[in-house]
Structure formats: structure tokens, C-alpha cells
mmCIF file of C-alpha atoms in Angstrom:
data_model
loop_
_atom_site.group_PDB
_atom_site.id
_atom_site.type_symbol
_atom_site.label_atom_id
_atom_site.label_comp_id
_atom_site.label_asym_id
_atom_site.label_seq_id
_atom_site.Cartn_x
_atom_site.Cartn_y
_atom_site.Cartn_z
ATOM 1 C CA MET A 1 33.053 1.590 5.761
ATOM 2 C CA THR A 2 29.842 -0.327 5.256
ATOM 3 C CA GLY A 3 26.331 0.473 6.396
ATOM 4 C CA ALA A 4 23.801 -1.821 7.947
ATOM 5 C CA PRO A 5 22.788 -4.732 5.745
ATOM 6 C CA PRO A 6 19.514 -4.209 3.891
ATOM 7 C CA VAL A 7 16.400 -5.585 5.509
ATOM 8 C CA ILE A 8 14.921 -8.341 3.382
ATOM 9 C CA ARG A 9 11.221 -8.851 4.009
ATOM 10 C CA ALA A 10 9.138 -11.829 2.969
ATOM 11 C CA ILE A 11 6.141 -11.226 0.742
ATOM 12 C CA PRO A 12 3.128 -12.490 2.703
ATOM 13 C CA GLY A 13 0.930 -15.231 1.299
ATOM 14 C CA PRO A 14 -2.802 -15.729 0.931
ATOM 15 C CA GLY A 15 -3.500 -16.404 4.617
ATOM 16 C CA PHE A 16 -2.133 -12.984 5.545
ATOM 17 C CA VAL A 17 -3.747 -10.994 2.734
ATOM 18 C CA ALA A 18 -7.128 -12.597 3.468
ATOM 19 C CA THR A 19 -7.126 -10.699 6.789
ATOM 20 C CA LEU A 20 -6.447 -7.273 5.274
ATOM 21 C CA LEU A 21 -8.960 -4.455 5.085
ATOM 22 C CA VAL A 22 -9.227 -3.191 1.505
ATOM 23 C CA SER A 23 -11.307 -0.257 0.333
ATOM 24 C CA SER A 24 -11.626 1.669 -2.918
ATOM 25 C CA TRP A 25 -13.157 4.988 -3.900
ATOM 26 C CA LEU A 26 -12.992 7.697 -6.559
ATOM 27 C CA ASP A 27 -11.843 11.279 -6.083
ATOM 28 C CA THR A 28 -12.079 14.133 -8.550
ATOM 29 C CA VAL A 29 -9.235 16.632 -8.856
ATOM 30 C CA ARG A 30 -10.857 20.018 -8.276
ATOM 31 C CA ASP A 31 -8.808 22.003 -10.813
ATOM 32 C CA THR A 32 -8.850 19.533 -13.704
ATOM 33 C CA GLY A 33 -11.878 17.320 -13.144
ATOM 34 C CA GLU A 34 -9.584 14.286 -13.495
ATOM 35 C CA VAL A 35 -10.912 11.169 -11.791
ATOM 36 C CA VAL A 36 -8.487 9.396 -9.434
ATOM 37 C CA PRO A 37 -9.222 5.817 -8.308
ATOM 38 C CA TRP A 38 -7.897 5.045 -4.817
ATOM 39 C CA LEU A 39 -7.131 1.706 -3.198
ATOM 40 C CA LEU A 40 -6.529 1.593 0.571
ATOM 41 C CA ILE A 41 -4.867 -1.428 2.169
ATOM 42 C CA GLY A 42 -4.766 -1.745 5.940
ATOM 43 C CA HIS A 43 -5.393 -4.153 8.793
ATOM 44 C CA ALA A 44 -7.424 -4.285 11.986
ATOM 45 C CA GLY A 45 -4.616 -5.769 14.068
ATOM 46 C CA PRO A 46 -3.545 -9.348 14.735
ATOM 47 C CA ARG A 47 -6.218 -11.882 13.765
ATOM 48 C CA ARG A 48 -4.497 -15.231 13.253
ATOM 49 C CA ASN A 49 -2.837 -17.491 15.809
ATOM 50 C CA GLY A 50 0.655 -16.287 16.611
ATOM 51 C CA GLU A 51 0.236 -12.873 14.998
ATOM 52 C CA THR A 52 1.385 -9.755 16.780
ATOM 53 C CA LEU A 53 1.371 -6.113 15.766
ATOM 54 C CA GLU A 54 5.029 -6.599 14.809
ATOM 55 C CA THR A 55 4.387 -9.608 12.546
ATOM 56 C CA VAL A 56 1.451 -7.854 10.867
ATOM 57 C CA GLU A 57 3.625 -4.792 10.271
ATOM 58 C CA GLY A 58 6.359 -7.051 8.878
ATOM 59 C CA GLY A 59 3.892 -8.562 6.408
ATOM 60 C CA LEU A 60 2.702 -5.118 5.337
ATOM 61 C CA LEU A 61 6.295 -3.936 4.919
ATOM 62 C CA GLY A 62 6.929 -7.018 2.761
ATOM 63 C CA MET A 63 4.124 -5.789 0.502
ATOM 64 C CA VAL A 64 5.562 -2.247 0.536
ATOM 65 C CA ALA A 65 8.956 -3.567 -0.592
ATOM 66 C CA ALA A 66 7.537 -5.924 -3.231
ATOM 67 C CA MET A 67 5.430 -3.175 -4.817
ATOM 68 C CA ARG A 68 8.136 -0.511 -4.409
ATOM 69 C CA LEU A 69 5.810 1.869 -2.560
ATOM 70 C CA SER A 70 7.233 5.103 -1.126
ATOM 71 C CA PRO A 71 6.407 6.982 2.060
ATOM 72 C CA ALA A 72 3.416 9.280 1.544
ATOM 73 C CA ALA A 73 5.569 12.355 2.197
ATOM 74 C CA GLU A 74 7.615 11.586 -0.932
ATOM 75 C CA ARG A 75 6.629 11.779 -4.566
ATOM 76 C CA VAL A 76 4.210 8.975 -5.471
ATOM 77 C CA PRO A 77 6.155 6.525 -7.672
ATOM 78 C CA SER A 78 4.800 4.602 -10.622
ATOM 79 C CA ILE A 79 4.819 0.943 -9.566
ATOM 80 C CA GLY A 80 3.904 -0.610 -12.911
ATOM 81 C CA SER A 81 0.729 -2.266 -14.119
ATOM 82 C CA ARG A 82 -0.489 -4.236 -11.104
ATOM 83 C CA LEU A 83 -4.285 -4.162 -11.378
ATOM 84 C CA LEU A 84 -6.068 -7.154 -12.852
ATOM 85 C CA ILE A 85 -9.625 -6.612 -14.061
ATOM 86 C CA GLY A 86 -11.595 -9.362 -15.708
ATOM 87 C CA GLY A 87 -15.204 -10.437 -15.491
ATOM 88 C CA ARG A 88 -16.323 -9.731 -11.936
ATOM 89 C CA LEU A 89 -12.795 -10.027 -10.505
ATOM 90 C CA THR A 90 -10.660 -7.046 -9.560
ATOM 91 C CA ALA A 91 -7.293 -7.855 -7.985
ATOM 92 C CA LEU A 92 -3.906 -6.331 -7.178
ATOM 93 C CA ASP A 93 -0.642 -8.067 -7.987
ATOM 94 C CA TYR A 94 1.214 -7.204 -4.791
ATOM 95 C CA GLY A 95 4.380 -9.100 -5.722
ATOM 96 C CA HIS A 96 3.661 -12.631 -4.475
ATOM 97 C CA PRO A 97 4.698 -15.283 -7.035
ATOM 98 C CA THR A 98 1.447 -17.283 -6.889
ATOM 99 C CA CYS A 99 -1.381 -15.174 -5.456
ATOM 100 C CA VAL A 100 -2.968 -11.752 -5.801
ATOM 101 C CA LEU A 101 -4.962 -9.547 -3.429
ATOM 102 C CA ARG A 102 -8.612 -9.689 -4.396
ATOM 103 C CA ILE A 103 -10.246 -6.274 -4.164
ATOM 104 C CA PRO A 104 -13.824 -6.120 -2.882
ATOM 105 C CA PRO A 105 -16.043 -4.975 -5.788
ATOM 106 C CA PRO A 106 -14.916 -1.383 -6.335
ATOM 107 C CA GLY A 107 -17.890 -0.213 -8.365
ATOM 108 C CA ALA A 108 -18.425 0.282 -12.067
ATOM 109 C CA GLN A 109 -17.035 3.845 -12.251
ATOM 110 C CA TRP A 110 -13.802 2.849 -10.475
ATOM 111 C CA ARG A 111 -13.310 -0.144 -12.793
ATOM 112 C CA GLU A 112 -14.151 1.930 -15.890
ATOM 113 C CA ALA A 113 -11.672 4.659 -14.923
ATOM 114 C CA VAL A 114 -8.900 2.096 -14.447
ATOM 115 C CA ALA A 115 -9.856 0.277 -17.666
ATOM 116 C CA ARG A 116 -9.577 3.615 -19.534
ATOM 117 C CA GLY A 117 -6.005 4.000 -18.257
ATOM 118 C CA ALA A 118 -6.401 6.075 -15.099
ATOM 119 C CA GLN A 119 -3.650 5.565 -12.548
ATOM 120 C CA ALA A 120 -4.950 4.195 -9.263
ATOM 121 C CA CYS A 121 -3.293 5.396 -6.088
ATOM 122 C CA VAL A 122 -2.408 2.434 -3.868
ATOM 123 C CA THR A 123 -2.200 3.546 -0.240
ATOM 124 C CA LEU A 124 -0.950 1.131 2.423
ATOM 125 C CA ILE A 125 -1.159 2.080 6.084
ATOM 126 C CA LEU A 126 0.813 0.333 8.835
ATOM 127 C CA ASP A 127 -1.303 1.340 11.845
ATOM 128 C CA PRO A 128 -4.447 -0.670 12.595
ATOM 129 C CA LEU A 129 -7.709 0.606 11.172
ATOM 130 C CA PRO A 130 -10.763 0.104 13.367
ATOM 131 C CA PRO A 131 -13.339 -2.080 11.586
ATOM 132 C CA GLY A 132 -16.343 -0.015 10.516
ATOM 133 C CA ALA A 133 -14.455 3.297 10.680
ATOM 134 C CA GLY A 134 -15.972 5.876 8.359
ATOM 135 C CA PRO A 135 -14.184 8.096 5.841
ATOM 136 C CA ASP A 136 -13.543 10.914 8.343
ATOM 137 C CA ALA A 137 -11.964 8.587 10.919
ATOM 138 C CA ILE A 138 -9.869 6.843 8.274
ATOM 139 C CA GLY A 139 -8.790 10.207 6.855
ATOM 140 C CA ALA A 140 -7.643 11.334 10.306
ATOM 141 C CA ILE A 141 -5.694 8.085 10.823
ATOM 142 C CA ILE A 142 -4.048 8.409 7.408
ATOM 143 C CA ASP A 143 -3.085 12.049 8.099
ATOM 144 C CA ARG A 144 -1.596 11.133 11.488
ATOM 145 C CA CYS A 145 0.275 8.142 10.078
ATOM 146 C CA ALA A 146 1.534 10.024 7.017
ATOM 147 C CA ALA A 147 3.138 12.584 9.328
ATOM 148 C CA SER A 148 5.054 9.779 11.064
ATOM 149 C CA GLY A 149 6.085 7.908 7.896
ATOM 150 C CA ARG A 150 3.651 4.995 8.361
ATOM 151 C CA VAL A 151 1.707 5.395 5.095
ATOM 152 C CA PHE A 152 3.120 4.224 1.762
ATOM 153 C CA MET A 153 1.876 4.994 -1.738
ATOM 154 C CA GLY A 154 2.314 4.126 -5.382
ATOM 155 C CA ALA A 155 0.482 4.738 -8.669
ATOM 156 C CA THR A 156 -0.547 1.709 -10.704
ATOM 157 C CA THR A 157 -2.555 0.944 -13.815
ATOM 158 C CA ALA A 158 -4.474 -1.994 -15.194
ATOM 159 C CA ARG A 159 -2.486 -4.761 -16.814
ATOM 160 C CA THR A 160 -3.282 -5.203 -20.489
ATOM 161 C CA ARG A 161 -3.695 -8.677 -21.830
#
């Protein structure tokens, strides 16, 4: 008896990732004082000709598969050294063979924490994020989506040269 064939998803290219919403911030673990860099990847809905919610979700799921992210309800897996920090550039190797996802300037403390070896928590959300939504609104969307298996996570570090 065989199961359903595995779903193979394409890793989206630069045109797709240019439309993503990317945000970073630092959290501090209350008990230990450990600093945790976060990286949120989402989208505002279809933006390019021919895109639909389904094609955007397919592109995001291609990124999930390429980075080996797990649903937020599961243990956060280590996904290898995927952060690239050099000069003024901060980027994420999301699995595409020729391009990376440029991260808007995350701030000196975020970059320093990652450069010192802190694991950054990559969080990818499938549901659209309203442009301009504040931290409370985004937190509520993430909580709702995590409960329905639509948030994926992984821990990554900076790549050494």
C-alpha cells in the first residue's frame, strides 16, 4: 500500500520574494536574559499579475520546504546557518540556488546578537498581513494562524566565512 505522492514545491525567485513583508526584532527571555533575534516573513496578498492567494501560499510553502521549517506547534528545528551579514547587507538564504532574501536593516543590536552566535527564529506566516499592522495586530494574527497550522518556524545562525 502506498500513500499519496509527496508534494514538490518550487522555490520562488526574486520577483516573488521582492513582494514579501519582512520584519525583525529582538526579544529577551525573561528567566535567563538571553537575547533572541526574530525574523518574520509574510505577505500582504497577491501583488503581481496573475497572482492569487493560492499561488502566493504555494510560493511561501516552497520557502518552508526549502528551509525545512516546521509548524509553530512543533519543536523549532535548527535549519542551519542561513543568515548572511556583511557590510550593510543582511540577507537570508531561503534555499534558492541564485538569490537570497534581503532583510530590511534589522538594527545594530540584532546584527550584533546574530554575529555573536545567537540563533535567530525565522517565522513564516501563510495568511496575509495587513500593511502597516502594528506589533499587537501581528501578534494576534500569528497566534490565530499558529493554532491552525499556518505559521512555520526554524532557528538559524549567521554563516561564517
